[in-house]
PDB file of C-alpha atoms in Angstrom:
ATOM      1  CA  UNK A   1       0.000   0.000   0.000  1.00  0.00           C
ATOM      2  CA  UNK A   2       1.424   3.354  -0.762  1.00  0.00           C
ATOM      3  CA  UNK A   3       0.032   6.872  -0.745  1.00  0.00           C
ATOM      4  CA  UNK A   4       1.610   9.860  -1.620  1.00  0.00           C
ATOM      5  CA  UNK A   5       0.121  13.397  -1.315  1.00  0.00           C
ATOM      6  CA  UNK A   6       1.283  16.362  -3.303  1.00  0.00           C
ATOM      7  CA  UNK A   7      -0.185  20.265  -3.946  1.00  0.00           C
ATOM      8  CA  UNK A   8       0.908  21.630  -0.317  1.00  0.00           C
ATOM      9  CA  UNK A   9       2.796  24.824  -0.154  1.00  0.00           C
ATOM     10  CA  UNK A  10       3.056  28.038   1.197  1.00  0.00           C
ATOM     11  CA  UNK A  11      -0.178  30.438   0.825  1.00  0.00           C
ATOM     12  CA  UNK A  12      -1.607  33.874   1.584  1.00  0.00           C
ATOM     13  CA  UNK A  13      -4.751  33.943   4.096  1.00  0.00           C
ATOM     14  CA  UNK A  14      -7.731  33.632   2.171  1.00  0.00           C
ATOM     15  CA  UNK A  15      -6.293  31.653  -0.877  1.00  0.00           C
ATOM     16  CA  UNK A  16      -6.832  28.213  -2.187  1.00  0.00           C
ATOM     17  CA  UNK A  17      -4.530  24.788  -2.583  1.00  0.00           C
ATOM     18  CA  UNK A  18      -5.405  21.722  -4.185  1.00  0.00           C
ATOM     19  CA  UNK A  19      -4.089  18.605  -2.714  1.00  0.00           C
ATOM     20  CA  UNK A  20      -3.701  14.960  -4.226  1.00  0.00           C
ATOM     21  CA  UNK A  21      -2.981  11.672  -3.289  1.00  0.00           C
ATOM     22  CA  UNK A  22      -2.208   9.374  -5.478  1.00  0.00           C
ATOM     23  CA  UNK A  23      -2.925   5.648  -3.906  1.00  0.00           C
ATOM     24  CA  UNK A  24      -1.443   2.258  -5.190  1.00  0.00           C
ATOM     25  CA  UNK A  25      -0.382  -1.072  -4.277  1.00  0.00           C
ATOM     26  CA  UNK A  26      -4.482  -2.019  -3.288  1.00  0.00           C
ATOM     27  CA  UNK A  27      -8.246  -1.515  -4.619  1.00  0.00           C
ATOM     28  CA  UNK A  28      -8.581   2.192  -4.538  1.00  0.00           C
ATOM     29  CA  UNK A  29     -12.342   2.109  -5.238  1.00  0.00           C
ATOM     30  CA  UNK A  30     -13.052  -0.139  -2.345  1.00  0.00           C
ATOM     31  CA  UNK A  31     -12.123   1.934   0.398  1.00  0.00           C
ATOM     32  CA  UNK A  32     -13.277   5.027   2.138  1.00  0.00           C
ATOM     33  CA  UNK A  33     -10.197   7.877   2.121  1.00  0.00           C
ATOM     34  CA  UNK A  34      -9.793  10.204   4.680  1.00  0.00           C
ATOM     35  CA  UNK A  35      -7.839  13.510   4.648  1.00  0.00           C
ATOM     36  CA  UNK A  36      -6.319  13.913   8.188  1.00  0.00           C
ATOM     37  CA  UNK A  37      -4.335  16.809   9.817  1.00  0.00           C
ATOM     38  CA  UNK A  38      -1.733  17.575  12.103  1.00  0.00           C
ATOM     39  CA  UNK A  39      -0.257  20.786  13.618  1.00  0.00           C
ATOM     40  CA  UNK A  40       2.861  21.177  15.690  1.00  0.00           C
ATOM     41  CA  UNK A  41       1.827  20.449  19.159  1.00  0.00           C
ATOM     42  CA  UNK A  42      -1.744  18.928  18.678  1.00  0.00           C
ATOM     43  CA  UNK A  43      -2.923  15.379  17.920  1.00  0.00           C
ATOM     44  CA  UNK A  44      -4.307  14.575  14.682  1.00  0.00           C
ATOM     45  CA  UNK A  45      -7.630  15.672  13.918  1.00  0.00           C
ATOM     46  CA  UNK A  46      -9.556  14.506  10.940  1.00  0.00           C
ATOM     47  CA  UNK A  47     -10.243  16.962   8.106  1.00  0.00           C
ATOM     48  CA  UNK A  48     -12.550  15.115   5.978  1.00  0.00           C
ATOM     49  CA  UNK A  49     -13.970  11.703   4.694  1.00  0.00           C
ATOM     50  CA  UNK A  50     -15.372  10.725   1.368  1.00  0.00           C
ATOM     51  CA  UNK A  51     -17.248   6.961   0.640  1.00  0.00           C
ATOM     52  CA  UNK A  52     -16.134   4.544  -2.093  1.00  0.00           C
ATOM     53  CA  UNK A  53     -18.470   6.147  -5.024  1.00  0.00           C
ATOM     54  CA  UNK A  54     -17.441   9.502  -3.453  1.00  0.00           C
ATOM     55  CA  UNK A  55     -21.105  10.418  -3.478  1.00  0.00           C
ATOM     56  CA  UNK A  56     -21.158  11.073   0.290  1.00  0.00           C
ATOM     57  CA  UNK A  57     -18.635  13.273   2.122  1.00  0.00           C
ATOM     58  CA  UNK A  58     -18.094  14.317   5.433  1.00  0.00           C
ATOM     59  CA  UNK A  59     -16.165  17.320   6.924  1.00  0.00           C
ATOM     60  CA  UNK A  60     -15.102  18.429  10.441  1.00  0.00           C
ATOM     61  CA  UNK A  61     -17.047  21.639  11.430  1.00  0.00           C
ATOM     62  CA  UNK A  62     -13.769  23.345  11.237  1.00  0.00           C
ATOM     63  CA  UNK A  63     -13.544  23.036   7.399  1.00  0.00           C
ATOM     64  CA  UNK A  64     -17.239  22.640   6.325  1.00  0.00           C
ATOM     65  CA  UNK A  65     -17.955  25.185   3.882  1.00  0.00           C
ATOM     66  CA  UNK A  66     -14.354  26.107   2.686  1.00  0.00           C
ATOM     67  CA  UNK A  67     -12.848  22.871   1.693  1.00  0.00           C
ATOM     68  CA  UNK A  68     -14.127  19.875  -0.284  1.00  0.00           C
ATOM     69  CA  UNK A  69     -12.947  16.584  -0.418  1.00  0.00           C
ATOM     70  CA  UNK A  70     -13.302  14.536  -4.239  1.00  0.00           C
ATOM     71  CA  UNK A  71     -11.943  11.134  -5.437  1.00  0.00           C
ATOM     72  CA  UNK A  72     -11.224   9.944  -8.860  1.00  0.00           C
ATOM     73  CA  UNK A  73     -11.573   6.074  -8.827  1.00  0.00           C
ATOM     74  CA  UNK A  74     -10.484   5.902 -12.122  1.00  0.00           C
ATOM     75  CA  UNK A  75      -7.157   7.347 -11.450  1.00  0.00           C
ATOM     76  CA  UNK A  76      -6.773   6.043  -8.176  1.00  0.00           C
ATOM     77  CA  UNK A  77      -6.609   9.583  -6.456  1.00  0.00           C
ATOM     78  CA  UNK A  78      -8.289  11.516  -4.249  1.00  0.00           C
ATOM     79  CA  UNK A  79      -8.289  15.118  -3.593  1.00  0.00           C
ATOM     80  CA  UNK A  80      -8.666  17.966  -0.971  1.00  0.00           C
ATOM     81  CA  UNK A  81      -9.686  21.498  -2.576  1.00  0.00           C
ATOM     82  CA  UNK A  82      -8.962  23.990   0.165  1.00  0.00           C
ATOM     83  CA  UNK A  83     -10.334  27.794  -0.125  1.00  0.00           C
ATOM     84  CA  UNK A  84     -10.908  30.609   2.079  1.00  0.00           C
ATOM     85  CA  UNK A  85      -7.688  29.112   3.795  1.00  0.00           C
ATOM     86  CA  UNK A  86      -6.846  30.761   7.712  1.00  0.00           C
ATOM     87  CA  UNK A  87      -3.816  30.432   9.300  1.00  0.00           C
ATOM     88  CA  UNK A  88      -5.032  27.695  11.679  1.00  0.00           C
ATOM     89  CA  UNK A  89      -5.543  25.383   8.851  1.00  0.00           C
ATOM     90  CA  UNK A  90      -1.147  25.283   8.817  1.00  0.00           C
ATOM     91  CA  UNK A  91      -0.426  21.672   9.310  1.00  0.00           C
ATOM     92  CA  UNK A  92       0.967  18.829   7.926  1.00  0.00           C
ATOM     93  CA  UNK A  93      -2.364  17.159   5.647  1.00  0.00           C
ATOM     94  CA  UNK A  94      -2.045  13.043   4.942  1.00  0.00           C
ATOM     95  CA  UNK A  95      -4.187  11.089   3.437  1.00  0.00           C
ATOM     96  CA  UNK A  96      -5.433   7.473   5.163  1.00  0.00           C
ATOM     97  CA  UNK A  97      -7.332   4.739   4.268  1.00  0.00           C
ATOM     98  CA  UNK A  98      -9.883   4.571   5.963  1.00  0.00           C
ATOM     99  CA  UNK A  99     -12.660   6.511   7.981  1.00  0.00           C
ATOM    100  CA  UNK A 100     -11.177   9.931   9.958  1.00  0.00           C
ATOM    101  CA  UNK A 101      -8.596   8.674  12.606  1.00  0.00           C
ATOM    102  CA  UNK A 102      -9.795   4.865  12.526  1.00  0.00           C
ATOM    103  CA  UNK A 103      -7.269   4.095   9.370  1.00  0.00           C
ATOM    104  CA  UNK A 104      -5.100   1.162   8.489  1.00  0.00           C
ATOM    105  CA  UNK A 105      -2.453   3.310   6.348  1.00  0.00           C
ATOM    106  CA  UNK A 106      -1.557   7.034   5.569  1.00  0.00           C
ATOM    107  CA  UNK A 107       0.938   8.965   3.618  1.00  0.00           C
ATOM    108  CA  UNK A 108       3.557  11.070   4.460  1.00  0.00           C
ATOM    109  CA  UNK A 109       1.683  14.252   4.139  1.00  0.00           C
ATOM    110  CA  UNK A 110       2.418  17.384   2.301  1.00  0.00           C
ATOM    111  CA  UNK A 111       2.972  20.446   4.547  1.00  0.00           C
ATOM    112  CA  UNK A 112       0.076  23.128   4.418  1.00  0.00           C
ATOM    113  CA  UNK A 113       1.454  26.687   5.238  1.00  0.00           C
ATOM    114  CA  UNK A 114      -1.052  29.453   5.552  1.00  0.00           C
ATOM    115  CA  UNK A 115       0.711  32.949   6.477  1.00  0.00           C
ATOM    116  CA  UNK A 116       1.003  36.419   5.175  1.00  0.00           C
TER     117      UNK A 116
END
């Protein structure tokens, strides 16, 4: 099993990333993905949780509204679409297999940096 995020980066409040993670090495389509976060100094918390079909998606409160969570099945990815970003939303994002923090495997993450 492998996962490996891309698209984080360094951003101005209020502006957008897009991040990826492309999965391999098992059945993409036959697992709910999770987007997870972690800042320096806090536990993870999870960010956001899409089904199989990716027809039902589920965000923390902290998010809902600004970021939105999509899978491509097809091209074993899924994504994270982040807008109206805030500097609490800095943190190191990973993707997991699985439902929020109750996952089997997760990527390395790609660092999310949200200053002016």
């Amino acid at each position: 099993v492998q996962l490996v995020e891309s698209g984080g980066g360094m951003v101005q409040p209020g502006g957008s990333l897009r991040l990826s993670c492309a999965a391999s090495g098992f059945i993409f389509s036959v697992y709910d993905m999770s987007w997870v976060r972690q800042s320096p100094g806090k536990g993870p918390e999870w960010v956001s949780i899409v089904n199989t079909p990716g027809s039902i998606r589920s965000y923390a409160n902290f998010v809902k509204g600004r970021f939105t969570i999509s899978r491509d099945n097809a091209k074993n990815t899924l994504y994270l679409q982040m807008n109206s970003l805030k500097a609490e939303d800095t943190a190191l994002y990973y993707c997991a297999r699985g439902r929020g923090l109750d996952y089997d495997y997760r990527g390395q993450g790609t660092q999310v940096t949200v200053s002016s």
